PDB file of C-alpha atoms in Angstrom:
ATOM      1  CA  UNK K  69       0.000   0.000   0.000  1.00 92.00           C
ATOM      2  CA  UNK K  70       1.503   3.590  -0.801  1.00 94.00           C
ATOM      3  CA  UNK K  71       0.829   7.248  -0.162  1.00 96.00           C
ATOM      4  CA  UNK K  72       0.002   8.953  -3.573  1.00 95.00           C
ATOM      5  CA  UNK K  73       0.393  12.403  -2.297  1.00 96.00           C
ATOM      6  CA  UNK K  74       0.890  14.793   0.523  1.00 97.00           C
ATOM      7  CA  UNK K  75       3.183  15.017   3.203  1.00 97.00           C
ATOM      8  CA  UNK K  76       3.569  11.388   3.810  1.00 97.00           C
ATOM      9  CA  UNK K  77       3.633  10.720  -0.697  1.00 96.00           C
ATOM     10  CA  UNK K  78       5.876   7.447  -1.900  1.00 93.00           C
ATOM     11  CA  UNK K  79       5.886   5.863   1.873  1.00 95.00           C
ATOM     12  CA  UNK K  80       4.963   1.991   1.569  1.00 94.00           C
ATOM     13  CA  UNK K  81       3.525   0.120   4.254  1.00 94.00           C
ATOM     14  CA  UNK K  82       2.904  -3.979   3.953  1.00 92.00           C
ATOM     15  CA  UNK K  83      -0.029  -5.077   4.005  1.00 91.00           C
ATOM     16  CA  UNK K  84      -0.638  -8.380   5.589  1.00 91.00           C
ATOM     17  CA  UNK K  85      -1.104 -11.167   3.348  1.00 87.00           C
ATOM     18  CA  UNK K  86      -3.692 -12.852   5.938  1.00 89.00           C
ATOM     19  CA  UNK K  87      -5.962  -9.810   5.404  1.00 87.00           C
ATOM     20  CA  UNK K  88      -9.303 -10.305   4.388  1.00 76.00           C
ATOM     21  CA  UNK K  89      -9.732  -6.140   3.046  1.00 72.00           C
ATOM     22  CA  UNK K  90      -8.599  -5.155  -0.350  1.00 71.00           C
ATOM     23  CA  UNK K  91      -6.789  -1.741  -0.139  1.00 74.00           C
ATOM     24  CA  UNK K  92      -8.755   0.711  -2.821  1.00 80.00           C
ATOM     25  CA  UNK K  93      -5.233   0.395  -5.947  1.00 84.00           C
ATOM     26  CA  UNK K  94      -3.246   3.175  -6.321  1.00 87.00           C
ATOM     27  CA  UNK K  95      -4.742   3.628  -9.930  1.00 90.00           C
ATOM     28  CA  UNK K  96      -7.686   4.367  -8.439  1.00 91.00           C
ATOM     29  CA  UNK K  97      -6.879   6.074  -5.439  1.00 92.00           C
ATOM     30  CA  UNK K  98      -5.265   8.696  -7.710  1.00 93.00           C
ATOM     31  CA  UNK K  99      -8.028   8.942 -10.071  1.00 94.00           C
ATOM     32  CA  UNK K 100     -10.796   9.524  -6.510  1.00 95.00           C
ATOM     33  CA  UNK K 101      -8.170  12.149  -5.379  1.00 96.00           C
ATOM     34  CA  UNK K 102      -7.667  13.927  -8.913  1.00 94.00           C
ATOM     35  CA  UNK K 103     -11.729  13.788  -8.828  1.00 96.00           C
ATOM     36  CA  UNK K 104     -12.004  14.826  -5.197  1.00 96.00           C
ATOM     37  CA  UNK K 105      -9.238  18.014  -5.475  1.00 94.00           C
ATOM     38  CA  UNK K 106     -11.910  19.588  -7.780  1.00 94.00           C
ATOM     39  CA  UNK K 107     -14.546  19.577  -4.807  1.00 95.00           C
ATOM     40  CA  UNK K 108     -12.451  19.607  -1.754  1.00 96.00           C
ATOM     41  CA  UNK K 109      -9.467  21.374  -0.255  1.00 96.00           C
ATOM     42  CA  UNK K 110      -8.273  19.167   2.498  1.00 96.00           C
ATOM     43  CA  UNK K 111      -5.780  21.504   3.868  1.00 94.00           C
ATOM     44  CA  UNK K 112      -8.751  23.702   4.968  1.00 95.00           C
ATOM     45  CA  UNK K 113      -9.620  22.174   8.410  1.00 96.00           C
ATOM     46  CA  UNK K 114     -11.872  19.200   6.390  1.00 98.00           C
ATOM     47  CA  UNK K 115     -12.934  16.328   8.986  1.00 98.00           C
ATOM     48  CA  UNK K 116     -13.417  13.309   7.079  1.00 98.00           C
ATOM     49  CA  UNK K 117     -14.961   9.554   7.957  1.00 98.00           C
ATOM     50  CA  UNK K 118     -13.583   6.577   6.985  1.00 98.00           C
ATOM     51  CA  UNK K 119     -16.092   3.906   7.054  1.00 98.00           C
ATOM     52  CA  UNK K 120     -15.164   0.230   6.617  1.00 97.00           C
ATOM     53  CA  UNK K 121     -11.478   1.426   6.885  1.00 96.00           C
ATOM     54  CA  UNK K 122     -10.151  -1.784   6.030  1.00 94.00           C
ATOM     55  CA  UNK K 123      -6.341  -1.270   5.938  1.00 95.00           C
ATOM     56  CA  UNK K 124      -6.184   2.183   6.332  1.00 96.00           C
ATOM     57  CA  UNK K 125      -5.148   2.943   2.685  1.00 95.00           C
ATOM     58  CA  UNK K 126      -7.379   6.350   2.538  1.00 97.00           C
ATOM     59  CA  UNK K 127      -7.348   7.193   6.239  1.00 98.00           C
ATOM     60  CA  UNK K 128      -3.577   7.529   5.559  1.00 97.00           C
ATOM     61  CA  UNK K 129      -4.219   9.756   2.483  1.00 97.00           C
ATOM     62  CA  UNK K 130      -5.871  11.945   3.945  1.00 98.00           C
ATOM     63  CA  UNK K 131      -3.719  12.674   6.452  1.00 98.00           C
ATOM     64  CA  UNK K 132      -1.115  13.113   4.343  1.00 98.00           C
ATOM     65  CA  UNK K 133      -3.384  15.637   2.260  1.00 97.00           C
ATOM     66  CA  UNK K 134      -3.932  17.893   4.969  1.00 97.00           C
ATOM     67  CA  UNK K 135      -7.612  16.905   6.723  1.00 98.00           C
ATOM     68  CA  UNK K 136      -7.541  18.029  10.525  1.00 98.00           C
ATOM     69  CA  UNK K 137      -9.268  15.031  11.449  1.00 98.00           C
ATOM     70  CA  UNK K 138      -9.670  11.316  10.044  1.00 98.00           C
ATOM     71  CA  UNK K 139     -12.299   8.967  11.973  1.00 98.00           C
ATOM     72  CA  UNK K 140     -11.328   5.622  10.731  1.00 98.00           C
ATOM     73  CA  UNK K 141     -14.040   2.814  11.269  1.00 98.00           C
ATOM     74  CA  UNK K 142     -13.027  -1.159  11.051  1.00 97.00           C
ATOM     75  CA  UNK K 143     -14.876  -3.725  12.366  1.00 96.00           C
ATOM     76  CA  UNK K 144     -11.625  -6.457  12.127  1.00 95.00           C
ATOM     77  CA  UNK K 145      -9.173  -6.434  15.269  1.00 96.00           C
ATOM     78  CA  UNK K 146      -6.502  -6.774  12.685  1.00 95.00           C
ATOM     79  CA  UNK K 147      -7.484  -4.138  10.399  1.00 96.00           C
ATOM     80  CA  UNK K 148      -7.504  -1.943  13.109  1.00 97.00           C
ATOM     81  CA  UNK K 149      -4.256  -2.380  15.301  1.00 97.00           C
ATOM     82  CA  UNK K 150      -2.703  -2.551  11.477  1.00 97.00           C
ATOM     83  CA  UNK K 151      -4.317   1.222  10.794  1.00 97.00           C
ATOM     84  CA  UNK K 152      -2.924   2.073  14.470  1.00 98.00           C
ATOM     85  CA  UNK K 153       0.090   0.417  13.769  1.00 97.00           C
ATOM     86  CA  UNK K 154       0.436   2.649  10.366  1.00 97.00           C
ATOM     87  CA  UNK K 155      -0.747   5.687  12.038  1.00 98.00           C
ATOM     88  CA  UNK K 156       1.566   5.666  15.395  1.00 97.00           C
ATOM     89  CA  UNK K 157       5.229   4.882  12.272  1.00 96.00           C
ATOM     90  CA  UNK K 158       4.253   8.547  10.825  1.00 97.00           C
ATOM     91  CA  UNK K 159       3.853  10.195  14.506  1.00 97.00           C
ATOM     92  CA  UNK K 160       0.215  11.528  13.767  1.00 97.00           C
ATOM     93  CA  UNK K 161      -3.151  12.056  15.778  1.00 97.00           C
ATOM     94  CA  UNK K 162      -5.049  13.775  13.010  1.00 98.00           C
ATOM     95  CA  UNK K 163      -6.441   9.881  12.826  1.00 98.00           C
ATOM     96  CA  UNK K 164      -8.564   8.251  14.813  1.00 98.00           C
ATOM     97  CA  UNK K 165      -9.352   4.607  14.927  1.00 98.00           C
ATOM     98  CA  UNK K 166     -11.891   3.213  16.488  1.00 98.00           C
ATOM     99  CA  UNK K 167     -13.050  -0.556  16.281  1.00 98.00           C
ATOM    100  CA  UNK K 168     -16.387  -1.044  15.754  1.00 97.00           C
ATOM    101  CA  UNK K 169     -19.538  -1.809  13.809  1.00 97.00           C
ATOM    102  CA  UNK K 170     -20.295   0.956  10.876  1.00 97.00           C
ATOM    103  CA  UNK K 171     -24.051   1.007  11.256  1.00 97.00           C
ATOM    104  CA  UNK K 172     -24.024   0.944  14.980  1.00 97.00           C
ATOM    105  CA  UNK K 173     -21.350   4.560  14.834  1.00 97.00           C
ATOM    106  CA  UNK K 174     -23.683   6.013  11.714  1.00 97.00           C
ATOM    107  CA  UNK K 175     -26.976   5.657  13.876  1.00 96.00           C
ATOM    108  CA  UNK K 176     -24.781   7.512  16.937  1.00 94.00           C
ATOM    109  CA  UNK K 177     -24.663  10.455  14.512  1.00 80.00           C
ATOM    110  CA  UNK K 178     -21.691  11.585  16.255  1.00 79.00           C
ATOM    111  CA  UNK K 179     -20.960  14.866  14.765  1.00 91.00           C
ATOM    112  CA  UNK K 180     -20.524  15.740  11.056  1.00 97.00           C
ATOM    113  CA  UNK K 181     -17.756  15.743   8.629  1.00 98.00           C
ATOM    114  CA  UNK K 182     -17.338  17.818   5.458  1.00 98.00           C
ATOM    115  CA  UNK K 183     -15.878  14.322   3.511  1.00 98.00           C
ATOM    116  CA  UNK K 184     -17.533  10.781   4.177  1.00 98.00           C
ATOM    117  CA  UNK K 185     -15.399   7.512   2.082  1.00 98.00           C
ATOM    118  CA  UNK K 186     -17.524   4.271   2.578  1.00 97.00           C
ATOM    119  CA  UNK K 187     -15.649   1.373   1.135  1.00 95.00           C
ATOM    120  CA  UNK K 188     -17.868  -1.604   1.973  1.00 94.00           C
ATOM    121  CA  UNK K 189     -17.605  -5.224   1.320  1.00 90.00           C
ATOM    122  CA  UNK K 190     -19.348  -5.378  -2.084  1.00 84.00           C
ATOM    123  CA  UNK K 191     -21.478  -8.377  -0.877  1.00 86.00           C
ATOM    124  CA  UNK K 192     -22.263  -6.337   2.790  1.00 91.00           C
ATOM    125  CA  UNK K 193     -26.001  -6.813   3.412  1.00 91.00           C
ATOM    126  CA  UNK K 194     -27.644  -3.554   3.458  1.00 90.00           C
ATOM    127  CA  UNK K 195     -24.855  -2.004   1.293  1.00 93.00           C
ATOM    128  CA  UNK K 196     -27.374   0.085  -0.665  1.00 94.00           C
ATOM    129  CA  UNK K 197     -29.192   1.672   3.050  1.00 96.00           C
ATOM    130  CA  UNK K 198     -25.341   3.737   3.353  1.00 97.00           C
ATOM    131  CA  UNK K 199     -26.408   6.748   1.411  1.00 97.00           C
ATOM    132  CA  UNK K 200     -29.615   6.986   3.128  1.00 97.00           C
ATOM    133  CA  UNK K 201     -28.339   6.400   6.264  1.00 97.00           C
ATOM    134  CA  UNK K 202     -25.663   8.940   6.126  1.00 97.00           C
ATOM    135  CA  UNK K 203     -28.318  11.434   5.258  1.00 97.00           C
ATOM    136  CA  UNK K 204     -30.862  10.647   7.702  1.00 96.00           C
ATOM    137  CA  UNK K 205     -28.769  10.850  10.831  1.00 97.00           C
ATOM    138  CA  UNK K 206     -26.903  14.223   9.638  1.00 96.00           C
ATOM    139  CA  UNK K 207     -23.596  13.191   9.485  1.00 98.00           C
ATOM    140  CA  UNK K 208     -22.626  15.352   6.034  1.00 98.00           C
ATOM    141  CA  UNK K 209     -21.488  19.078   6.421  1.00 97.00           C
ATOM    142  CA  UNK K 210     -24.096  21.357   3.891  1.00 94.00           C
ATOM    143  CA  UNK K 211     -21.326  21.577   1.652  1.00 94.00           C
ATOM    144  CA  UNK K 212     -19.840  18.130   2.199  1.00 97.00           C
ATOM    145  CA  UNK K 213     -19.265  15.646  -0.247  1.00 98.00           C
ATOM    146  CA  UNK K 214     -19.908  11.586   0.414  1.00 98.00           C
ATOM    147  CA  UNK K 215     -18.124   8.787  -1.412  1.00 98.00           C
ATOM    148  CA  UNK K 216     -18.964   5.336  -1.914  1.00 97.00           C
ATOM    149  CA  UNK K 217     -16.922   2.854  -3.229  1.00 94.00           C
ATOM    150  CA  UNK K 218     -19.025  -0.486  -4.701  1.00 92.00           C
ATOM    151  CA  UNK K 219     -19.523  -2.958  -7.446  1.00 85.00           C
ATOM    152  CA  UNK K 220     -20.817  -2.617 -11.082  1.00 84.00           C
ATOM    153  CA  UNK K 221     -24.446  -4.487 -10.228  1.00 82.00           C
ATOM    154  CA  UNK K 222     -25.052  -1.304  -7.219  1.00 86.00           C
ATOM    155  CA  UNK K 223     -27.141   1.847  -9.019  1.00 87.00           C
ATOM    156  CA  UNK K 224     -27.834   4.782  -7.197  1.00 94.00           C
ATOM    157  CA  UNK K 225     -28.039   7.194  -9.449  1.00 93.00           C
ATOM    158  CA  UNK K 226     -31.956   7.479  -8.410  1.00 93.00           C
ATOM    159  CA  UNK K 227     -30.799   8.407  -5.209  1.00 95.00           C
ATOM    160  CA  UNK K 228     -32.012  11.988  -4.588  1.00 96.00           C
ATOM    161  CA  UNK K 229     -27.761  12.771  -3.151  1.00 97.00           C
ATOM    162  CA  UNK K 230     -26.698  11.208  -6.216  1.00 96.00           C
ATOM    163  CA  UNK K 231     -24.011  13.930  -8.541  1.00 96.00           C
ATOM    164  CA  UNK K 232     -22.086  11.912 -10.514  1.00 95.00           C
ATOM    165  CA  UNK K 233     -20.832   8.013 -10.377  1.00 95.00           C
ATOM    166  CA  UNK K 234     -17.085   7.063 -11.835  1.00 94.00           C
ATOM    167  CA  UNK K 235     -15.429   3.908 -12.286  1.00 93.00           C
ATOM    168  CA  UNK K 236     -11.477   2.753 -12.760  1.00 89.00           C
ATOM    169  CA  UNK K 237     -11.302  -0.727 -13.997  1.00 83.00           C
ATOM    170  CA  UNK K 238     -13.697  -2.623 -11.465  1.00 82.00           C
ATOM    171  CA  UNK K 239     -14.114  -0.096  -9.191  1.00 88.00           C
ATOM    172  CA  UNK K 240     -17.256   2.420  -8.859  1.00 92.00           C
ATOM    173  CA  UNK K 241     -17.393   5.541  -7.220  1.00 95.00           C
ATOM    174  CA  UNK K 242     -20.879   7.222  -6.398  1.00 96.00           C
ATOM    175  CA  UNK K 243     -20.726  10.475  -5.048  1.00 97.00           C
ATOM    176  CA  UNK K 244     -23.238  12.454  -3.242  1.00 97.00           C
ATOM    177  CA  UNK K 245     -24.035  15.395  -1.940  1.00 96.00           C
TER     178      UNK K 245
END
């Protein structure tokens, strides 16, 4: 896993081969952050929430990119001590992990954020609730922008959040606002 950009750009960190999460690739990594540059300025005290963290891949990013705060959700004990484990090597506490359920800290609407990244298990049951549950409890900023990452057979471009929807390869972004 590497750091496309920011303060923290070319470092590499291993990613266990026992790991069940699939870091987002670099290819498109860099395409979401080419994308998100055009609606966000993460150097300008942005909160963001990581849900379904999974390795840490953009937690790390963006912290690297600027964001005040990262809240990085992962179920997995593993996952998690490996996104501490990443987080304590480049001396930061803009990030922080906590282990836990992602439906169970969405219906806590604990604050809001001004950039939400959901990268669920494709297969997750109730995968397609996200975007309505992120809107019902509050947790997007007026101006904030929510990403979800997801498979090719997932539409929600009838969703009424929906803006725009872009794939790399296999990977599809939906964003909404």
């Amino acid at each position: 896993m590497r750091v496309i950009s920011g303060i923290y750009k070319r470092r590499r960190f291993d990613v266990p081969h026992t790991f069940k999460a699939r870091p987002t690739t670099d290819f498109a990594k860099e395409n979401l952050f080419n994308v998100l540059s055009n609606y966000i300025d993460f150097e300008d005290h942005v909160q963001a929430l990581d849900l379904f963290a999974g390795t840490g891949s953009i937690s790390i990013e963006l912290v690297s990119r600027g964001c005040d705060q990262v809240v990085s959700i992962e179920k997995d004990r593993d996952h998690y001590a490996f996104i501490c484990k990443i987080m304590n090597e480049v001396k930061t506490d803009k990030c922080i992990p906590i282990r836990g359920d992602v439906f169970r800290y969405i219906a806590g609407g604990r604050g809001q954020f001004d950039f939400i990244f959901a990268d669920p298990p494709y297969e997750l049951k109730g995968l397609e609730t996200i975007p309505d549950l992120i809107f019902e409890h509050n947790l997007l900023k007026e101006d904030g922008l929510f990403v979800l990452e997801h498979g090719k057979k997932n539409n929600f471009e009838t969703h009424p959040h929906f803006i725009e929807r872009r794939v790399y390869g296999s990977v599809n972004f939906s964003f909404f606002r």
